[in-house]
PDB file of C-alpha atoms and ligand atoms in Angstrom:
ATOM      1  CA  MET W   1    -116.396   6.495  59.683  1.00 44.00           C
ATOM      2  CA  GLU W   2    -112.611   7.536  60.452  1.00 46.00           C
ATOM      3  CA  ARG W   3    -109.804   5.164  60.148  1.00 45.00           C
ATOM      4  CA  ALA W   4    -106.151   4.754  61.888  1.00 46.00           C
ATOM      5  CA  GLU W   5    -103.733   4.599  59.111  1.00 52.00           C
ATOM      6  CA  GLY W   6    -102.658   0.701  57.854  1.00 50.00           C
ATOM      7  CA  SER W   7    -105.404  -0.728  60.731  1.00 58.00           C
ATOM      8  CA  ALA W   8    -109.235  -1.372  60.705  1.00 85.00           C
ATOM      9  CA  ARG W   9    -109.908  -0.095  63.437  1.00 96.00           C
ATOM     10  CA  ALA W  10    -113.064   2.420  63.362  1.00 97.00           C
ATOM     11  CA  ALA W  11    -114.888   4.682  65.214  1.00 98.00           C
ATOM     12  CA  THR W  12    -118.451   4.989  65.512  1.00 97.00           C
ATOM     13  CA  PRO W  13    -120.329   8.091  66.812  1.00 97.00           C
ATOM     14  CA  ARG W  14    -121.562   7.480  70.582  1.00 98.00           C
ATOM     15  CA  ARG W  15    -123.766   9.477  72.719  1.00 98.00           C
ATOM     16  CA  TYR W  16    -122.728  10.083  76.039  1.00 98.00           C
ATOM     17  CA  LEU W  17    -124.933  11.745  79.176  1.00 98.00           C
ATOM     18  CA  MET W  18    -122.016  13.792  81.833  1.00 99.00           C
ATOM     19  CA  CYS W  19    -122.439  15.773  84.379  1.00 98.00           C
ATOM     20  CA  PRO W  20    -120.701  19.339  84.867  1.00 98.00           C
ATOM     21  CA  PRO W  21    -118.295  19.356  88.417  1.00 98.00           C
ATOM     22  CA  THR W  22    -120.637  22.407  89.341  1.00 98.00           C
ATOM     23  CA  HIS W  23    -120.361  21.690  92.961  1.00 98.00           C
ATOM     24  CA  PHE W  24    -117.213  19.302  92.873  1.00 98.00           C
ATOM     25  CA  ASP W  25    -115.341  18.555  96.163  1.00 98.00           C
ATOM     26  CA  VAL W  26    -114.171  15.522  98.241  1.00 98.00           C
ATOM     27  CA  THR W  27    -115.999  15.939 101.953  1.00 98.00           C
ATOM     28  CA  TYR W  28    -116.351  12.984 103.311  1.00 98.00           C
ATOM     29  CA  SER W  29    -114.306   9.489 101.908  1.00 98.00           C
ATOM     30  CA  ILE W  30    -115.876   6.016 100.752  1.00 98.00           C
ATOM     31  CA  ASN W  31    -112.629   5.205  98.669  1.00 98.00           C
ATOM     32  CA  PRO W  32    -108.561   5.039  98.754  1.00 98.00           C
ATOM     33  CA  TRP W  33    -107.834   8.178  96.787  1.00 98.00           C
ATOM     34  CA  MET W  34    -110.618  10.318  98.959  1.00 98.00           C
ATOM     35  CA  ASP W  35    -108.711  12.915 101.267  1.00 98.00           C
ATOM     36  CA  PRO W  36    -111.296  15.677 102.570  1.00 98.00           C
ATOM     37  CA  GLY W  37    -108.262  17.163 104.435  1.00 98.00           C
ATOM     38  CA  ARG W  38    -106.622  17.231 100.962  1.00 97.00           C
ATOM     39  CA  LEU W  39    -107.167  21.251  99.355  1.00 97.00           C
ATOM     40  CA  THR W  40    -109.431  20.464  96.020  1.00 97.00           C
ATOM     41  CA  SER W  41    -110.382  23.109  93.502  1.00 98.00           C
ATOM     42  CA  THR W  42    -113.871  23.012  91.967  1.00 98.00           C
ATOM     43  CA  GLN W  43    -112.895  25.774  89.326  1.00 98.00           C
ATOM     44  CA  VAL W  44    -109.532  23.658  88.088  1.00 98.00           C
ATOM     45  CA  ALA W  45    -112.225  20.608  88.065  1.00 98.00           C
ATOM     46  CA  VAL W  46    -114.490  22.459  86.349  1.00 98.00           C
ATOM     47  CA  GLY W  47    -111.687  23.259  82.883  1.00 98.00           C
ATOM     48  CA  GLN W  48    -110.248  19.977  83.370  1.00 98.00           C
ATOM     49  CA  TRP W  49    -113.781  18.249  83.094  1.00 98.00           C
ATOM     50  CA  LYS W  50    -114.665  20.581  80.269  1.00 98.00           C
ATOM     51  CA  ARG W  51    -111.652  19.636  77.864  1.00 98.00           C
ATOM     52  CA  VAL W  52    -112.618  16.234  78.572  1.00 98.00           C
ATOM     53  CA  HIS W  53    -116.450  17.293  77.434  1.00 98.00           C
ATOM     54  CA  ASP W  54    -115.180  19.684  74.114  1.00 98.00           C
ATOM     55  CA  THR W  55    -112.523  16.592  72.922  1.00 98.00           C
ATOM     56  CA  PHE W  56    -115.538  14.590  73.191  1.00 98.00           C
ATOM     57  CA  VAL W  57    -117.235  16.667  71.300  1.00 98.00           C
ATOM     58  CA  GLY W  58    -115.026  17.032  68.988  1.00 98.00           C
ATOM     59  CA  LEU W  59    -114.511  13.331  67.862  1.00 98.00           C
ATOM     60  CA  GLY W  60    -118.067  13.550  66.961  1.00 98.00           C
ATOM     61  CA  HIS W  61    -120.056  12.660  69.783  1.00 98.00           C
ATOM     62  CA  ASP W  62    -123.089  13.685  70.830  1.00 98.00           C
ATOM     63  CA  VAL W  63    -122.691  14.729  74.721  1.00 98.00           C
ATOM     64  CA  ARG W  64    -126.139  15.267  76.420  1.00 98.00           C
ATOM     65  CA  LEU W  65    -125.838  17.275  79.985  1.00 98.00           C
ATOM     66  CA  ILE W  66    -127.681  16.356  83.872  1.00 98.00           C
ATOM     67  CA  GLU W  67    -127.895  18.837  85.885  1.00 98.00           C
ATOM     68  CA  PRO W  68    -125.763  18.844  88.674  1.00 98.00           C
ATOM     69  CA  LEU W  69    -127.056  19.132  92.036  1.00 98.00           C
ATOM     70  CA  PRO W  70    -125.828  21.019  95.312  1.00 97.00           C
ATOM     71  CA  ASP W  71    -125.004  18.595  97.843  1.00 96.00           C
ATOM     72  CA  LEU W  72    -123.751  15.806  95.233  1.00 98.00           C
ATOM     73  CA  PRO W  73    -120.063  16.332  95.111  1.00 98.00           C
ATOM     74  CA  ASP W  74    -119.743  13.446  93.386  1.00 98.00           C
ATOM     75  CA  MET W  75    -122.665  13.555  90.900  1.00 98.00           C
ATOM     76  CA  VAL W  76    -119.826  14.629  88.368  1.00 98.00           C
ATOM     77  CA  PHE W  77    -119.266  11.079  87.875  1.00 98.00           C
ATOM     78  CA  ALA W  78    -122.227  10.165  85.314  1.00 98.00           C
ATOM     79  CA  ALA W  79    -120.806   6.465  84.786  1.00 98.00           C
ATOM     80  CA  ASN W  80    -122.633   5.104  88.357  1.00 98.00           C
ATOM     81  CA  GLY W  81    -125.787   6.586  87.413  1.00 98.00           C
ATOM     82  CA  ALA W  82    -127.254   3.461  85.763  1.00 98.00           C
ATOM     83  CA  THR W  83    -126.276   1.111  82.633  1.00 98.00           C
ATOM     84  CA  VAL W  84    -127.652   1.678  79.676  1.00 98.00           C
ATOM     85  CA  VAL W  85    -127.790  -1.146  76.890  1.00 98.00           C
ATOM     86  CA  ASP W  86    -130.706  -1.612  73.956  1.00 96.00           C
ATOM     87  CA  GLY W  87    -132.003   1.786  74.329  1.00 97.00           C
ATOM     88  CA  LYS W  88    -133.013   0.079  78.225  1.00 98.00           C
ATOM     89  CA  VAL W  89    -131.832   1.584  81.698  1.00 98.00           C
ATOM     90  CA  LEU W  90    -131.768  -0.006  85.059  1.00 98.00           C
ATOM     91  CA  VAL W  91    -131.023   2.802  87.319  1.00 98.00           C
ATOM     92  CA  ALA W  92    -128.208   2.639  90.135  1.00 98.00           C
ATOM     93  CA  ARG W  93    -128.778   2.394  93.754  1.00 98.00           C
ATOM     94  CA  PHE W  94    -125.570   3.350  95.707  1.00 98.00           C
ATOM     95  CA  ARG W  95    -123.518   1.449  98.050  1.00 98.00           C
ATOM     96  CA  HIS W  96    -123.045   4.921 100.644  1.00 98.00           C
ATOM     97  CA  PRO W  97    -125.961   7.278 101.778  1.00 98.00           C
ATOM     98  CA  GLN W  98    -123.565   9.832 100.359  1.00 98.00           C
ATOM     99  CA  ARG W  99    -124.472   9.708  97.242  1.00 98.00           C
ATOM    100  CA  ALA W 100    -128.287   7.929  97.703  1.00 98.00           C
ATOM    101  CA  ASP W 101    -129.873  10.874  96.292  1.00 98.00           C
ATOM    102  CA  GLU W 102    -128.278  10.761  92.450  1.00 98.00           C
ATOM    103  CA  ALA W 103    -130.113   7.714  91.957  1.00 98.00           C
ATOM    104  CA  ALA W 104    -132.982   9.989  91.868  1.00 98.00           C
ATOM    105  CA  ALA W 105    -131.681  12.338  90.133  1.00 98.00           C
ATOM    106  CA  TYR W 106    -130.411  10.152  87.024  1.00 98.00           C
ATOM    107  CA  LEU W 107    -133.782   8.465  87.142  1.00 98.00           C
ATOM    108  CA  GLU W 108    -136.229  11.700  86.535  1.00 98.00           C
ATOM    109  CA  TRP W 109    -133.441  12.527  83.395  1.00 98.00           C
ATOM    110  CA  PHE W 110    -133.893   9.108  81.768  1.00 98.00           C
ATOM    111  CA  ARG W 111    -137.835   9.539  82.499  1.00 97.00           C
ATOM    112  CA  ARG W 112    -138.347  12.546  81.201  1.00 97.00           C
ATOM    113  CA  ASP W 113    -136.340  12.391  77.983  1.00 96.00           C
ATOM    114  CA  GLY W 114    -139.038   9.741  78.109  1.00 95.00           C
ATOM    115  CA  ARG W 115    -137.242   7.572  74.764  1.00 95.00           C
ATOM    116  CA  PHE W 116    -136.106   4.456  76.963  1.00 96.00           C
ATOM    117  CA  GLU W 117    -137.221   1.966  78.842  1.00 97.00           C
ATOM    118  CA  VAL W 118    -136.705   2.861  82.671  1.00 98.00           C
ATOM    119  CA  GLY W 119    -136.269   0.748  85.983  1.00 98.00           C
ATOM    120  CA  GLN W 120    -134.677   1.114  88.903  1.00 98.00           C
ATOM    121  CA  ALA W 121    -132.194  -1.268  90.723  1.00 98.00           C
ATOM    122  CA  GLU W 122    -133.664  -2.816  93.318  1.00 98.00           C
ATOM    123  CA  TYR W 123    -129.976  -3.911  94.948  1.00 98.00           C
ATOM    124  CA  ILE W 124    -127.253  -1.819  95.437  1.00 98.00           C
ATOM    125  CA  ASN W 125    -125.815  -1.267  91.472  1.00 98.00           C
ATOM    126  CA  GLU W 126    -123.717   1.833  90.761  1.00 98.00           C
ATOM    127  CA  GLY W 127    -124.044   1.383  87.322  1.00 98.00           C
ATOM    128  CA  GLU W 128    -121.187   1.959  84.322  1.00 98.00           C
ATOM    129  CA  GLY W 129    -118.486   1.993  87.668  1.00 98.00           C
ATOM    130  CA  ASP W 130    -119.253  -1.824  87.471  1.00 98.00           C
ATOM    131  CA  PHE W 131    -121.000  -2.813  84.735  1.00 98.00           C
ATOM    132  CA  LEU W 132    -119.691  -2.898  81.463  1.00 98.00           C
ATOM    133  CA  TYR W 133    -121.322  -4.114  78.136  1.00 98.00           C
ATOM    134  CA  VAL W 134    -119.269  -5.835  75.726  1.00 98.00           C
ATOM    135  CA  GLY W 135    -119.702  -7.798  72.761  1.00 94.00           C
ATOM    136  CA  GLY W 136    -123.279  -8.626  73.490  1.00 96.00           C
ATOM    137  CA  GLU W 137    -122.379  -9.130  77.294  1.00 98.00           C
ATOM    138  CA  ILE W 138    -121.753  -7.219  80.426  1.00 98.00           C
ATOM    139  CA  LEU W 139    -118.739  -7.731  82.908  1.00 98.00           C
ATOM    140  CA  ALA W 140    -120.184  -7.494  86.048  1.00 98.00           C
ATOM    141  CA  GLY W 141    -117.976  -6.487  89.189  1.00 98.00           C
ATOM    142  CA  SER W 142    -118.638  -6.827  92.556  1.00 98.00           C
ATOM    143  CA  GLY W 143    -115.974  -7.195  96.529  1.00 98.00           C
ATOM    144  CA  PHE W 144    -116.874  -2.898  97.226  1.00 98.00           C
ATOM    145  CA  ARG W 145    -120.430  -1.798  95.073  1.00 98.00           C
ATOM    146  CA  SER W 146    -122.322  -3.314  93.309  1.00 98.00           C
ATOM    147  CA  ASP W 147    -123.935  -6.528  94.732  1.00 98.00           C
ATOM    148  CA  LEU W 148    -123.769  -9.873  93.944  1.00 98.00           C
ATOM    149  CA  ARG W 149    -127.751  -9.817  93.381  1.00 98.00           C
ATOM    150  CA  ALA W 150    -127.401  -7.089  91.005  1.00 98.00           C
ATOM    151  CA  HIS W 151    -125.423  -8.744  88.650  1.00 98.00           C
ATOM    152  CA  ASP W 152    -128.649 -11.581  88.658  1.00 98.00           C
ATOM    153  CA  GLU W 153    -130.801  -8.061  88.207  1.00 98.00           C
ATOM    154  CA  MET W 154    -128.607  -6.796  85.577  1.00 98.00           C
ATOM    155  CA  ARG W 155    -129.068 -10.839  83.353  1.00 98.00           C
ATOM    156  CA  GLU W 156    -133.362 -10.315  83.835  1.00 98.00           C
ATOM    157  CA  PHE W 157    -133.451  -6.934  83.200  1.00 98.00           C
ATOM    158  CA  PHE W 158    -131.618  -6.268  79.771  1.00 98.00           C
ATOM    159  CA  GLY W 159    -131.902 -10.205  79.272  1.00 98.00           C
ATOM    160  CA  ARG W 160    -127.549 -10.539  78.028  1.00 98.00           C
ATOM    161  CA  PRO W 161    -124.833 -12.667  79.638  1.00 98.00           C
ATOM    162  CA  VAL W 162    -123.557 -11.219  82.883  1.00 98.00           C
ATOM    163  CA  VAL W 163    -120.158 -12.252  83.299  1.00 98.00           C
ATOM    164  CA  SER W 164    -118.988 -11.624  87.243  1.00 98.00           C
ATOM    165  CA  LEU W 165    -116.355 -10.475  88.211  1.00 98.00           C
ATOM    166  CA  THR W 166    -114.311 -10.096  91.768  1.00 98.00           C
ATOM    167  CA  LEU W 167    -112.404  -7.025  92.536  1.00 98.00           C
ATOM    168  CA  VAL W 168    -110.271  -8.266  95.335  1.00 98.00           C
ATOM    169  CA  ASP W 169    -107.995  -4.353  96.032  1.00 98.00           C
ATOM    170  CA  PRO W 170    -110.023  -1.411  97.152  1.00 98.00           C
ATOM    171  CA  ARG W 171    -107.769   1.528  94.799  1.00 98.00           C
ATOM    172  CA  TRP W 172    -109.485  -0.084  91.938  1.00 98.00           C
ATOM    173  CA  TYR W 173    -113.017  -0.172  93.958  1.00 98.00           C
ATOM    174  CA  HIS W 174    -115.019  -0.011  90.561  1.00 98.00           C
ATOM    175  CA  LEU W 175    -114.629  -1.938  87.941  1.00 98.00           C
ATOM    176  CA  ASP W 176    -113.848   0.800  85.352  1.00 98.00           C
ATOM    177  CA  THR W 177    -111.145   1.339  87.193  1.00 98.00           C
ATOM    178  CA  ALA W 178    -109.503  -1.967  86.425  1.00 99.00           C
ATOM    179  CA  LEU W 179    -111.238  -2.548  83.145  1.00 99.00           C
ATOM    180  CA  ALA W 180    -111.805  -0.795  80.221  1.00 99.00           C
ATOM    181  CA  VAL W 181    -113.413  -1.699  77.047  1.00 98.00           C
ATOM    182  CA  LEU W 182    -111.707  -1.162  73.538  1.00 98.00           C
ATOM    183  CA  ASP W 183    -113.935  -3.269  71.200  1.00 97.00           C
ATOM    184  CA  GLU W 184    -116.497  -5.569  70.319  1.00 94.00           C
ATOM    185  CA  GLY W 185    -114.598  -8.364  72.534  1.00 92.00           C
ATOM    186  CA  GLU W 186    -110.842  -6.499  73.182  1.00 97.00           C
ATOM    187  CA  VAL W 187    -110.399  -5.233  76.478  1.00 98.00           C
ATOM    188  CA  MET W 188    -107.198  -3.765  78.905  1.00 98.00           C
ATOM    189  CA  TYR W 189    -107.251  -4.654  82.209  1.00 99.00           C
ATOM    190  CA  TYR W 190    -105.489  -4.309  85.386  1.00 99.00           C
ATOM    191  CA  PRO W 191    -104.277  -8.467  86.909  1.00 98.00           C
ATOM    192  CA  ALA W 192    -103.926  -7.983  90.163  1.00 98.00           C
ATOM    193  CA  ALA W 193    -107.515  -5.867  90.441  1.00 99.00           C
ATOM    194  CA  PHE W 194    -109.259  -9.545  90.087  1.00 99.00           C
ATOM    195  CA  SER W 195    -109.379 -11.738  92.322  1.00 98.00           C
ATOM    196  CA  THR W 196    -107.352 -15.468  91.151  1.00 98.00           C
ATOM    197  CA  GLU W 197    -110.716 -17.230  89.695  1.00 98.00           C
ATOM    198  CA  SER W 198    -111.354 -13.590  87.991  1.00 99.00           C
ATOM    199  CA  GLN W 199    -108.681 -12.883  86.064  1.00 98.00           C
ATOM    200  CA  GLY W 200    -108.919 -16.926  85.213  1.00 98.00           C
ATOM    201  CA  ILE W 201    -112.278 -15.828  82.988  1.00 98.00           C
ATOM    202  CA  LEU W 202    -110.749 -12.606  81.908  1.00 98.00           C
ATOM    203  CA  ALA W 203    -107.771 -14.801  80.051  1.00 98.00           C
ATOM    204  CA  GLU W 204    -109.498 -17.742  79.131  1.00 98.00           C
ATOM    205  CA  ARG W 205    -112.836 -14.782  77.191  1.00 98.00           C
ATOM    206  CA  PHE W 206    -109.879 -12.186  76.061  1.00 98.00           C
ATOM    207  CA  PRO W 207    -106.417 -13.819  75.745  1.00 98.00           C
ATOM    208  CA  ASP W 208    -104.991 -10.669  73.748  1.00 97.00           C
ATOM    209  CA  ALA W 209    -106.055  -8.246  76.031  1.00 98.00           C
ATOM    210  CA  ILE W 210    -103.491  -5.830  76.829  1.00 98.00           C
ATOM    211  CA  LEU W 211    -102.155  -6.157  79.897  1.00 98.00           C
ATOM    212  CA  ALA W 212    -102.181  -2.821  82.776  1.00 98.00           C
ATOM    213  CA  GLU W 213     -98.964  -2.917  84.784  1.00 98.00           C
ATOM    214  CA  GLU W 214     -99.766  -1.117  87.946  1.00 98.00           C
ATOM    215  CA  ALA W 215     -97.924   2.305  87.434  1.00 98.00           C
ATOM    216  CA  ASP W 216    -100.661   2.909  84.199  1.00 98.00           C
ATOM    217  CA  ALA W 217    -103.831   1.271  86.559  1.00 98.00           C
ATOM    218  CA  ALA W 218    -102.337   3.827  89.714  1.00 98.00           C
ATOM    219  CA  VAL W 219    -102.587   6.702  87.704  1.00 98.00           C
ATOM    220  CA  PHE W 220    -106.877   5.235  86.413  1.00 98.00           C
ATOM    221  CA  GLY W 221    -105.100   4.444  83.364  1.00 98.00           C
ATOM    222  CA  LEU W 222    -108.106   1.542  82.855  1.00 98.00           C
ATOM    223  CA  ASN W 223    -110.153   4.372  83.539  1.00 98.00           C
ATOM    224  CA  ALA W 224    -110.547   4.872  79.594  1.00 98.00           C
ATOM    225  CA  LEU W 225    -113.345   5.178  77.163  1.00 98.00           C
ATOM    226  CA  SER W 226    -113.001   4.146  74.210  1.00 98.00           C
ATOM    227  CA  ASP W 227    -114.944   4.530  70.675  1.00 98.00           C
ATOM    228  CA  GLY W 228    -113.375   1.778  69.106  1.00 98.00           C
ATOM    229  CA  LEU W 229    -110.888   3.959  67.734  1.00 98.00           C
ATOM    230  CA  ASN W 230    -109.753   6.905  69.881  1.00 98.00           C
ATOM    231  CA  VAL W 231    -108.974   5.773  73.416  1.00 98.00           C
ATOM    232  CA  THR W 232    -109.440   8.575  75.851  1.00 98.00           C
ATOM    233  CA  LEU W 233    -107.492   8.039  78.736  1.00 98.00           C
ATOM    234  CA  PRO W 234    -105.832  10.100  82.049  1.00 98.00           C
ATOM    235  CA  GLU W 235    -102.454  11.429  79.813  1.00 98.00           C
ATOM    236  CA  GLN W 236    -100.580   9.668  82.798  1.00 98.00           C
ATOM    237  CA  ALA W 237    -100.792   6.473  81.544  1.00 98.00           C
ATOM    238  CA  VAL W 238     -98.313   7.136  79.254  1.00 98.00           C
ATOM    239  CA  GLY W 239     -97.566   2.891  79.331  1.00 98.00           C
ATOM    240  CA  LEU W 240    -101.087   1.514  77.846  1.00 98.00           C
ATOM    241  CA  ALA W 241    -101.223   4.821  75.321  1.00 98.00           C
ATOM    242  CA  ALA W 242     -97.915   3.335  74.030  1.00 98.00           C
ATOM    243  CA  ARG W 243     -99.652  -0.137  73.867  1.00 98.00           C
ATOM    244  CA  LEU W 244    -102.987   1.213  72.347  1.00 98.00           C
ATOM    245  CA  ARG W 245    -100.804   2.716  69.398  1.00 98.00           C
ATOM    246  CA  GLU W 246     -99.252  -0.165  69.162  1.00 98.00           C
ATOM    247  CA  ARG W 247    -102.853  -2.840  68.224  1.00 97.00           C
ATOM    248  CA  GLY W 248    -103.923  -0.012  66.289  1.00 97.00           C
ATOM    249  CA  TYR W 249    -106.078   2.710  68.596  1.00 98.00           C
ATOM    250  CA  THR W 250    -105.651   6.400  69.000  1.00 98.00           C
ATOM    251  CA  PRO W 251    -104.674   7.258  72.513  1.00 98.00           C
ATOM    252  CA  VAL W 252    -106.087  10.868  73.263  1.00 98.00           C
ATOM    253  CA  GLY W 253    -104.312  12.173  76.808  1.00 98.00           C
ATOM    254  CA  ALA W 254    -106.645  14.100  79.060  1.00 98.00           C
ATOM    255  CA  ASP W 255    -106.011  15.109  82.163  1.00 98.00           C
ATOM    256  CA  LEU W 256    -107.862  14.970  85.540  1.00 98.00           C
ATOM    257  CA  THR W 257    -106.507  15.261  88.660  1.00 98.00           C
ATOM    258  CA  GLU W 258    -108.505  17.016  90.425  1.00 98.00           C
ATOM    259  CA  LEU W 259    -110.762  14.708  89.632  1.00 98.00           C
ATOM    260  CA  LEU W 260    -108.973  11.734  90.802  1.00 98.00           C
ATOM    261  CA  LYS W 261    -108.657  13.510  94.146  1.00 98.00           C
ATOM    262  CA  ALA W 262    -111.964  11.294  94.317  1.00 98.00           C
ATOM    263  CA  GLY W 263    -111.272   8.710  92.797  1.00 98.00           C
ATOM    264  CA  GLY W 264    -112.460   8.623  89.333  1.00 98.00           C
ATOM    265  CA  SER W 265    -111.571  10.096  85.782  1.00 98.00           C
ATOM    266  CA  VAL W 266    -112.296   9.729  82.233  1.00 98.00           C
ATOM    267  CA  LYS W 267    -114.551   6.830  81.788  1.00 98.00           C
ATOM    268  CA  CYS W 268    -116.356   7.542  85.416  1.00 98.00           C
ATOM    269  CA  CYS W 269    -117.536  10.845  83.953  1.00 98.00           C
ATOM    270  CA  THR W 270    -119.498   9.460  81.069  1.00 98.00           C
ATOM    271  CA  LEU W 271    -122.386   7.556  80.541  1.00 98.00           C
ATOM    272  CA  GLU W 272    -122.697   6.278  77.583  1.00 98.00           C
ATOM    273  CA  LEU W 273    -126.454   6.109  76.593  1.00 98.00           C
ATOM    274  CA  ARG W 274    -126.136   2.503  73.702  1.00 97.00           C
ATOM    275  CA  GLY W 275    -129.601   2.232  72.015  1.00 91.00           C
TER     276      GLY W 275
HETATM  277  N1  LIG E 301    -115.826   9.625  94.845  1.00 85.02           N
HETATM  278  C1  LIG E 301    -116.758   8.387  93.826  1.00 85.02           C
HETATM  279  C2  LIG E 301    -117.626   7.269  94.021  1.00 85.02           C
HETATM  280  O1  LIG E 301    -115.821   6.795  95.646  1.00 85.02           O
HETATM  281  C3  LIG E 301    -116.114   8.416  93.101  1.00 85.02           C
HETATM  282  C4  LIG E 301    -116.657   7.244  92.221  1.00 85.02           C
HETATM  283  C5  LIG E 301    -116.157   7.310  90.702  1.00 85.02           C
HETATM  284  N2  LIG E 301    -116.747   6.380  89.417  1.00 85.02           N
HETATM  285  C6  LIG E 301    -116.757   5.380  88.931  1.00 85.02           C
HETATM  286  N3  LIG E 301    -117.216   5.047  87.812  1.00 85.02           N
HETATM  287  N4  LIG E 301    -115.584   4.881  89.137  1.00 85.02           N
HETATM  288  O2  LIG E 301    -118.022   6.145  94.407  1.00 85.02           O
END
């Protein structure tokens, strides 16, 4: 365990699943960030992704890999493949046909691994893109991708409380683009991405949350991954990095501008394997 000077923050080693962007491209548009007419470089994406991968390894985390498949250019966004809590896995069901086949690949990975109890989502469920575990509960997003009925399915499958939140701005179409879990009971989020009612729920549950400004949210600063101390986030999110430092966290800057052309960043690339 590492401790930041003058704070009680501590990193705990995590296990992550990632998918190299070997076949990354923007060939279709399923969110406002994706413009197939814009030039993308798979090579740049691979280099940027590798540095984030190596950052996690350097922080002492155990990073597993899933084999990227051709014709699935968004497969690099491993967070969407499943939700894993208490050694149980609910494999995703994607909203868009362009990503539908990723579910089978994740299902196979988990079955082959053999250490998890594996289920398959019946309703549209984009995994950790929309379901974030925090302090024993699951925050659940809907509005653009995951079906509201998937929230009930999650509650039943994991036997954990599920708190439904509604996303209202298409730029922040997955919960993990608008909210990041920092520690047990601690989050940061961009209020305007949520309905008024959901903003109320968040304010009540997390009165001390870091609230992001639009500029940081727009560079996907909330698509961040915390190990309790180190928070890896897009390096362009300088406002959030300063706020994190004030709270005793260590911001770790990442450059994933190539993947942002597909509407994803640090957290999207990482599925946490819990238990
Ligand atoms: N292009 C992908 C999509 O629209 C990006 C997914 C980002 N993943 C995430 N966890 N937010 O589905």
